[in-house]
Coordinates of C-alpha atoms in Angstrom, one line a residue:
M2 CA 35.5 35.0 28.5
G3 CA 37.4 36.7 31.4
W4 CA 36.1 38.6 34.4
Q5 CA 33.6 41.4 33.6
P6 CA 32.8 44.4 35.8
P7 CA 29.2 44.1 37.4
E8 CA 28.2 47.3 35.6
R9 CA 29.1 45.9 32.2
L10 CA 27.3 42.6 32.9
L11 CA 24.2 44.6 34.0
F12 CA 24.3 46.7 30.9
M13 CA 24.7 43.6 28.6
G14 CA 21.8 42.0 30.4
L15 CA 19.6 45.0 29.9
L16 CA 20.6 45.2 26.3
L17 CA 19.8 41.6 25.7
T18 CA 16.4 42.0 27.4
L19 CA 15.6 45.1 25.3
L20 CA 16.7 43.3 22.1
A21 CA 14.6 40.2 22.9
F22 CA 11.6 42.4 23.7
V23 CA 11.8 44.5 20.6
I24 CA 12.1 41.4 18.4
A25 CA 9.1 39.8 20.1
I26 CA 6.8 42.8 20.0
G27 CA 7.8 43.7 16.5
L28 CA 7.1 40.2 15.2
L29 CA 3.8 39.9 17.0
I30 CA 2.5 43.3 15.8
L31 CA 3.8 42.6 12.2
V32 CA 1.9 39.2 12.2
H33 CA -1.3 40.6 13.7
E34 CA -1.5 43.6 11.4
S35 CA -0.5 41.5 8.4
G36 CA -3.6 39.4 9.0
H37 CA -5.8 42.4 8.7
F38 CA -3.8 43.7 5.7
W39 CA -3.9 40.6 3.5
V40 CA -7.6 39.8 4.2
A41 CA -8.5 43.4 3.5
R42 CA -6.6 43.3 0.2
A43 CA -8.2 40.0 -0.7
M44 CA -11.6 41.7 -0.1
G45 CA -10.7 44.4 -2.6
V46 CA -10.2 47.2 0.1
Q47 CA -7.5 49.8 -0.5
V48 CA -5.1 49.9 2.4
L49 CA -3.8 53.4 2.9
R50 CA -1.2 52.8 5.7
F51 CA 0.4 49.8 7.4
S52 CA 2.0 51.0 10.6
I53 CA 4.2 49.2 13.1
G54 CA 4.1 51.4 16.2
F55 CA 2.2 54.6 17.1
G56 CA 3.2 58.2 17.1
K57 CA 5.8 60.0 15.0
P58 CA 6.9 58.0 12.0
L59 CA 10.6 57.1 12.0
L60 CA 10.7 55.4 8.6
R61 CA 8.3 55.6 5.7
W62 CA 8.1 53.8 2.4
Q63 CA 5.6 54.1 -0.4
R64 CA 6.0 52.9 -4.0
S65 CA 3.5 55.4 -5.4
P66 CA 0.8 57.7 -4.1
E67 CA -1.8 55.1 -5.0
D68 CA -0.1 52.3 -3.0
T69 CA 0.0 51.5 0.7
E70 CA 2.3 53.6 2.9
Y71 CA 4.5 51.5 5.2
V72 CA 5.5 53.2 8.4
L73 CA 7.7 52.3 11.4
A74 CA 6.7 54.6 14.2
A75 CA 8.3 55.7 17.5
I76 CA 6.1 53.9 20.1
P77 CA 6.5 50.2 19.5
L78 CA 3.5 49.0 21.6
G79 CA 1.0 48.4 18.8
G80 CA 0.2 49.0 15.2
Y81 CA -2.6 49.6 12.8
V82 CA -3.9 49.2 9.3
K83 CA -5.7 52.2 7.9
M84 CA -8.2 51.4 5.2
L85 CA -10.0 53.6 2.7
G86 CA -13.4 54.6 3.9
E87 CA -12.8 53.1 7.4
Q88 CA -14.4 56.2 9.0
D89 CA -16.8 57.7 6.4
G90 CA -16.9 56.2 2.9
S91 CA -19.9 58.3 1.9
T92 CA -17.6 61.3 1.1
L93 CA -15.5 59.4 -1.3
P94 CA -15.8 59.8 -5.1
P95 CA -17.8 56.9 -6.8
A96 CA -14.6 55.6 -8.4
Q97 CA -13.0 55.0 -5.0
R98 CA -16.1 54.0 -3.1
A99 CA -15.9 50.4 -4.5
R100 CA -12.6 49.9 -2.7
A101 CA -13.8 51.4 0.6
Y102 CA -14.0 49.4 3.8
D103 CA -17.4 50.6 4.9
Q104 CA -18.9 49.6 1.6
L105 CA -18.3 46.0 2.3
P106 CA -21.1 43.7 3.6
P107 CA -20.8 43.2 7.4
A108 CA -19.7 39.6 7.0
R109 CA -16.6 40.6 5.0
R110 CA -15.8 43.3 7.6
F111 CA -16.2 40.6 10.2
L112 CA -13.5 38.5 8.5
I113 CA -11.1 41.4 8.2
A114 CA -11.5 42.1 12.0
L115 CA -11.0 38.4 12.8
A116 CA -7.9 38.1 10.6
G117 CA -5.6 39.8 13.1
P118 CA -6.2 37.5 16.1
A119 CA -6.4 34.5 13.8
A120 CA -2.9 35.4 12.5
N121 CA -1.6 35.4 16.1
F122 CA -3.0 31.9 16.7
V123 CA -1.4 30.7 13.5
L124 CA 2.0 32.2 14.7
A125 CA 1.5 30.3 17.9
V126 CA 1.0 27.0 16.1
V127 CA 4.1 27.6 14.0
A128 CA 6.2 28.6 17.0
Y129 CA 5.1 25.6 19.1
A130 CA 5.8 23.4 16.1
G131 CA 9.3 24.8 16.0
V132 CA 9.6 24.0 19.7
A133 CA 8.5 20.4 19.0
I134 CA 11.0 20.0 16.2
I135 CA 14.0 21.4 18.2
G136 CA 12.9 19.8 21.5
I137 CA 13.4 21.5 24.9
P138 CA 15.2 19.4 27.5
G139 CA 13.0 19.1 30.5
L140 CA 13.2 17.7 34.0
A141 CA 11.6 14.3 34.5
P142 CA 8.3 14.6 36.5
V143 CA 9.9 13.0 39.6
V144 CA 8.9 14.5 43.0
G145 CA 12.0 15.7 44.9
T146 CA 10.5 17.8 47.7
V147 CA 7.1 17.7 49.5
A148 CA 6.5 20.7 51.7
P149 CA 4.4 20.3 54.9
H150 CA 0.8 21.4 54.6
G151 CA 0.9 21.6 50.8
L152 CA -1.6 20.0 48.5
G153 CA 1.0 17.5 47.4
Q154 CA 1.4 16.2 51.0
R155 CA -2.5 15.9 51.3
A156 CA -2.4 13.7 48.2
Q157 CA 0.2 11.5 50.0
L158 CA 2.9 12.2 47.5
V159 CA 6.4 11.4 48.7
P160 CA 9.9 12.1 47.3
G161 CA 10.7 9.7 44.5
D162 CA 7.2 9.4 43.2
R163 CA 7.2 9.7 39.4
I164 CA 4.0 11.3 38.0
L165 CA 2.9 9.4 34.9
A166 CA -0.5 10.9 34.1
V167 CA -3.0 13.6 35.2
N168 CA -6.6 12.6 34.6
G169 CA -5.4 10.2 32.0
H170 CA -3.2 12.7 30.2
A171 CA 0.3 11.4 29.9
V172 CA 3.0 13.6 31.6
S173 CA 6.5 13.7 30.1
T174 CA 8.2 16.5 32.0
W175 CA 7.9 18.6 35.1
E176 CA 6.7 21.5 33.0
D177 CA 3.9 19.3 31.6
L178 CA 2.9 18.4 35.2
R179 CA 2.9 22.1 36.2
M180 CA 0.7 23.1 33.3
D181 CA -1.8 20.3 33.9
L182 CA -2.1 21.1 37.6
L183 CA -2.3 24.9 36.8
A184 CA -5.1 24.3 34.3
A185 CA -6.9 22.1 36.8
A186 CA -6.6 24.8 39.5
V187 CA -8.1 27.4 37.1
G188 CA -11.0 25.0 36.4
S189 CA -11.4 24.0 40.1
E190 CA -11.2 20.4 39.2
R191 CA -10.6 17.1 41.1
L192 CA -7.7 15.2 39.8
Q193 CA -6.6 11.6 39.5
L194 CA -2.8 11.2 39.5
R195 CA -1.2 8.1 38.2
I196 CA 2.2 7.6 39.8
R197 CA 5.1 5.1 40.1
S198 CA 6.3 5.0 43.7
P199 CA 10.0 4.8 44.5
D200 CA 9.7 1.0 44.9
G201 CA 8.2 0.6 41.4
R202 CA 4.5 0.1 42.3
L203 CA 1.8 1.8 40.2
E204 CA -0.6 3.7 42.3
S205 CA -3.3 6.4 42.0
R206 CA -3.7 9.5 44.1
E207 CA -6.7 11.9 44.3
L208 CA -6.1 15.6 44.5
S209 CA -8.7 18.3 44.9
L210 CA -8.0 21.8 43.5
Q211 CA -11.4 23.2 44.4
K212 CA -12.0 26.2 46.6
L213 CA -8.4 27.6 46.3
P214 CA -7.7 31.2 47.4
P215 CA -7.8 33.8 44.6
D216 CA -4.0 34.3 44.8
S217 CA -3.2 30.6 44.4
V218 CA -2.8 30.6 40.6
G219 CA 0.5 32.1 39.6
P220 CA 4.1 31.5 38.6
D221 CA 4.9 30.0 42.0
F222 CA 1.9 27.7 42.1
M223 CA 3.9 24.5 42.4
E224 CA 6.1 25.7 45.3
K225 CA 3.6 27.7 47.3
V226 CA 0.3 25.8 46.7
M227 CA 1.3 22.3 45.7
G228 CA 4.4 22.3 47.9
L229 CA 6.2 20.2 45.3
G230 CA 9.7 20.5 43.8
P231 CA 11.4 18.4 41.1
Y232 CA 14.0 15.8 42.0
L233 CA 17.5 17.1 41.9
P234 CA 20.1 14.5 43.1
P235 CA 22.2 15.6 46.1
V236 CA 25.5 15.0 44.2
V237 CA 28.4 17.4 44.4
G238 CA 29.5 18.8 41.1
A239 CA 32.2 21.2 42.2
V240 CA 33.9 22.4 45.4
Q241 CA 34.9 26.0 45.8
A242 CA 38.6 26.4 46.8
D243 CA 39.3 27.3 50.4
S244 CA 35.6 26.7 51.3
P245 CA 34.4 24.7 54.3
A246 CA 33.6 21.9 51.9
A247 CA 37.1 21.9 50.6
M248 CA 38.6 21.9 54.1
A249 CA 36.3 19.0 55.0
G250 CA 37.6 17.0 52.0
L251 CA 34.4 16.9 49.9
Q252 CA 35.0 16.0 46.2
P253 CA 33.0 16.3 43.0
G254 CA 30.9 13.1 42.6
D255 CA 30.1 12.8 46.4
R256 CA 26.5 11.9 47.0
I257 CA 25.3 13.3 50.3
L258 CA 23.2 10.8 52.2
A259 CA 22.4 12.5 55.5
V260 CA 23.1 15.7 57.5
D261 CA 23.6 15.1 61.2
G262 CA 21.9 11.7 60.9
R263 CA 18.8 13.0 59.1
P264 CA 18.5 11.5 55.6
V265 CA 18.8 13.7 52.6
Y266 CA 16.8 12.8 49.5
S267 CA 17.3 15.7 47.1
W268 CA 19.6 18.7 46.5
Q269 CA 16.8 21.0 47.8
D270 CA 16.8 19.1 51.1
L271 CA 20.5 19.4 51.4
A272 CA 20.6 23.1 50.6
R273 CA 17.8 23.8 53.1
R274 CA 19.5 21.8 55.9
I275 CA 22.8 23.6 55.3
E276 CA 21.2 27.1 55.0
S277 CA 19.4 26.5 58.3
Y278 CA 22.6 26.1 60.3
P279 CA 24.9 29.2 59.9
H280 CA 28.3 28.8 61.5
Q281 CA 27.7 25.4 63.0
R282 CA 29.5 22.1 62.8
L283 CA 27.6 19.4 60.8
L284 CA 28.3 15.8 60.1
L285 CA 27.7 14.8 56.5
R286 CA 27.3 11.1 55.6
L287 CA 28.2 10.7 52.0
E288 CA 28.9 8.0 49.4
R289 CA 32.1 8.1 47.3
K290 CA 32.7 5.4 44.7
G291 CA 30.4 3.0 46.6
V292 CA 32.0 3.6 50.0
T293 CA 30.2 5.4 52.8
Q294 CA 32.1 8.1 54.7
V295 CA 31.4 10.7 57.3
R296 CA 32.9 14.2 57.1
A297 CA 32.6 17.1 59.6
V298 CA 32.1 20.5 58.1
T299 CA 31.6 23.9 59.8
T300 CA 29.3 26.2 57.8
E301 CA 30.0 29.8 57.0
Y302 CA 27.8 32.6 58.3
V303 CA 26.4 34.6 55.4
L304 CA 23.4 36.9 54.8
D305 CA 20.8 36.1 52.1
A306 CA 19.1 38.7 49.8
K307 CA 16.7 39.6 52.6
G308 CA 19.5 40.1 55.1
Q309 CA 18.7 36.9 57.0
P310 CA 21.6 34.7 58.2
Q311 CA 22.2 31.3 56.5
G312 CA 24.8 28.6 56.3
R313 CA 27.1 28.0 53.3
I314 CA 29.8 25.4 52.6
G315 CA 30.8 26.2 49.0
I316 CA 29.5 23.3 46.8
V317 CA 27.7 23.3 43.5
M318 CA 25.2 20.7 42.3
A319 CA 26.4 18.2 39.7
P320 CA 24.8 18.1 36.2
L321 CA 21.7 16.0 36.1
P322 CA 22.0 12.4 34.9
A323 CA 20.5 11.4 31.6
D324 CA 17.6 9.5 33.1
L325 CA 16.3 12.7 34.7
I326 CA 16.4 14.8 31.5
V327 CA 13.5 14.3 29.0
R328 CA 13.9 15.6 25.5
K329 CA 11.3 14.7 22.9
E330 CA 11.8 15.8 19.2
R331 CA 9.1 15.4 16.6
G332 CA 8.9 15.3 12.8
P333 CA 7.3 18.2 10.8
L334 CA 3.8 16.7 10.7
A335 CA 3.7 15.6 14.3
A336 CA 5.2 19.0 15.3
M337 CA 2.4 20.9 13.5
A338 CA -0.2 18.7 15.2
Y339 CA 1.5 19.3 18.6
G340 CA 1.5 23.1 17.8
A341 CA -2.2 23.1 17.1
R342 CA -3.0 21.1 20.2
Q343 CA -0.8 23.3 22.4
T344 CA -2.2 26.5 21.0
F345 CA -5.8 25.3 21.6
R346 CA -4.9 24.2 25.1
M347 CA -3.2 27.4 26.0
S348 CA -6.0 29.5 24.4
V349 CA -8.6 27.8 26.5
L350 CA -6.5 28.2 29.7
T351 CA -6.0 31.9 28.9
V352 CA -9.8 32.4 28.5
E353 CA -10.5 30.4 31.6
M354 CA -8.0 32.5 33.6
L355 CA -9.6 35.8 32.4
G356 CA -13.0 34.5 33.4
Q357 CA -11.8 33.4 36.8
M358 CA -10.1 36.9 37.3
I359 CA -13.5 38.6 36.5
S360 CA -15.3 36.3 39.0
G361 CA -12.5 36.9 41.6
R362 CA -11.4 33.2 41.8
V363 CA -7.9 34.0 40.3
S364 CA -5.8 36.9 41.4
P365 CA -5.4 39.7 38.8
S366 CA -1.8 40.0 39.8
N367 CA -1.1 37.4 37.1
I368 CA -1.6 40.2 34.5
S369 CA 1.8 41.4 33.2
G370 CA 2.6 44.6 31.3
P371 CA 5.5 45.6 29.0
I372 CA 8.1 45.4 31.9
G373 CA 7.1 41.8 32.8
I374 CA 6.9 40.8 29.2
A375 CA 10.4 42.3 28.6
E376 CA 11.9 40.3 31.5
A377 CA 10.3 37.1 30.3
A378 CA 11.6 37.8 26.7
G379 CA 15.1 38.4 28.0
Q380 CA 15.2 35.2 30.1
S381 CA 13.8 33.0 27.4
F382 CA 16.1 34.6 24.7
A383 CA 19.1 33.8 26.9
A384 CA 17.9 30.2 27.4
G385 CA 17.9 29.4 23.7
L386 CA 15.8 29.3 20.5
A387 CA 13.3 26.7 21.7
P388 CA 12.4 28.5 25.0
Y389 CA 12.2 31.8 23.1
L390 CA 9.8 30.3 20.5
A391 CA 7.7 28.9 23.4
F392 CA 7.6 32.4 24.9
L393 CA 6.6 33.9 21.5
A394 CA 3.8 31.4 21.1
L395 CA 2.4 32.2 24.6
I396 CA 2.5 35.9 24.1
S397 CA 1.0 35.6 20.6
I398 CA -1.9 33.6 22.1
S399 CA -2.4 36.2 24.8
L400 CA -2.5 39.0 22.2
G401 CA -5.0 37.0 20.1
V402 CA -7.3 36.4 23.1
L403 CA -7.0 40.0 24.3
N404 CA -8.0 41.3 20.9
L405 CA -11.0 39.1 20.7
L406 CA -12.5 40.6 24.0
P407 CA -15.7 42.4 23.2
I408 CA -14.2 45.8 24.0
P409 CA -14.8 48.7 21.6
I410 CA -11.6 49.8 19.8
L411 CA -10.3 46.2 19.9
D412 CA -10.9 43.7 17.2
G413 CA -13.5 42.0 19.4
G414 CA -15.5 45.2 19.5
H415 CA -15.5 45.4 15.7
L416 CA -16.7 41.8 15.6
V417 CA -19.6 42.7 17.9
F418 CA -20.6 45.7 15.8
C419 CA -20.5 43.5 12.6
A420 CA -22.5 40.7 14.3
V421 CA -25.2 43.2 15.4
E422 CA -25.4 44.6 11.9
M423 CA -25.7 41.1 10.4
A424 CA -28.4 40.3 12.9
T425 CA -30.5 43.5 12.5
G426 CA -29.8 44.3 8.9
R427 CA -28.5 47.8 9.7
P428 CA -25.4 49.3 11.3
L429 CA -25.3 50.8 14.7
P430 CA -25.7 54.6 14.8
A431 CA -22.4 56.5 14.4
A432 CA -23.0 58.3 17.8
V433 CA -23.4 54.9 19.6
V434 CA -20.2 53.5 17.9
Q435 CA -18.3 56.7 18.9
K436 CA -19.4 56.6 22.5
A437 CA -18.6 52.9 22.7
Q438 CA -15.1 53.4 21.4
M439 CA -14.5 56.1 24.0
I440 CA -15.5 53.7 26.7
G441 CA -13.2 51.1 25.1
I442 CA -10.3 53.5 25.2
V443 CA -10.9 54.2 28.9
L444 CA -11.1 50.4 29.7
L445 CA -7.9 49.7 27.7
L446 CA -6.1 52.5 29.5
M447 CA -7.3 51.1 32.9
L448 CA -6.0 47.6 31.9
M449 CA -2.7 49.0 30.8
S450 CA -2.3 51.0 34.0
F451 CA -3.1 47.9 36.1
A452 CA -0.5 45.9 34.2
F453 CA 2.1 48.5 34.8
Y454 CA 1.2 48.5 38.5
N455 CA 1.7 44.8 38.7
D456 CA 5.1 45.1 36.9
I457 CA 6.2 47.7 39.4
L458 CA 5.1 45.7 42.4
R459 CA 7.1 42.7 41.1
L460 CA 10.2 44.9 40.7
L461 CA 9.9 46.2 44.2
K462 CA 9.6 42.7 45.7
P463 CA 12.9 41.5 47.3

């Protein structure tokens, strides 16, 4: 593919993001509403309308006036299943009343309300199973950088340490490590890390994740709080023509050992050293085919995204060696078991994070709205099928947990109404239900507004 204008690349990126978002949201809504639909049908309830989206219908299909009307509507941010007698079954003729939703015992209505979130959890299990079958290449859990004053330094971790287990739970990839540490941070736990040091010794390290600030838990948890980065070898993969590196005689395959006499362990170390010295002469000690050499290079003076000066020499990191890439594939049965475990684990983590947000121990800035979800959808879609399936699973879990919250108008509110009716033997008064649903609408609008606010703040950040 030849050179493309920046405007065309931006348009193609936006189009890809929109496509990934529409596919994801459409599938999640379809699965959720299908759960309600099929269980309602199994209970003998007549479903009047099955709608994907809200607002003005764009497409309609109905086999006969007595059958369900299927609708694709203009606003693709939700959906609904409209059932006979869902509002007031007492006005229906006797022949139809037997198929009305409100004529069912509360236990059966409970199952219909529960079916939507349950379908989302089932989708997550299947999606994670697909991830396990395909396998996602991951970075080995080898420490590459340890920032000063981070929790990793307090735990006496050093570059080259390979994390083997967290509280007895085996760690295979850097992403596994991140999720284990993130879950421990949400739960304010003390951890026991099992590591293999650079010289091959097996050791243990204690790490406390108690009393962290509310804004600690987030996407940049590993970098900002733990102060840890994965190991990326400081090996040159390509040299830009006419760059300072080319003029200094650097070649692909060179391993940088030191900058101005200071040892370099990882690519991150190398990049940080070079960026810290704009338009300065540096001595690079490198290894080429087993022979150590010293090359002098004068960095270029460039400005970063924030307008700050930094150095640049025009090199690209080499592809990772096979021993730093972990890819585990599973058979169908093992994949389904993995999908169930991962869904349960992420569901518990999601509930814990919501609880910690309410208590103020986790920042609510972690809540994302449609814009943030669309960005994540586009990035995972571009990365491949397995990352996109993992994204679908995570969003499906979030949708399932959200709908189980005891907020009127959500499925969780209906579950509470049914549970009260089962406990007392009579339904709540219609006026109480109506007022509760109005409160639920207000709460839901507040949550959506806050999610949009977070999305906008993220877009405005440099």
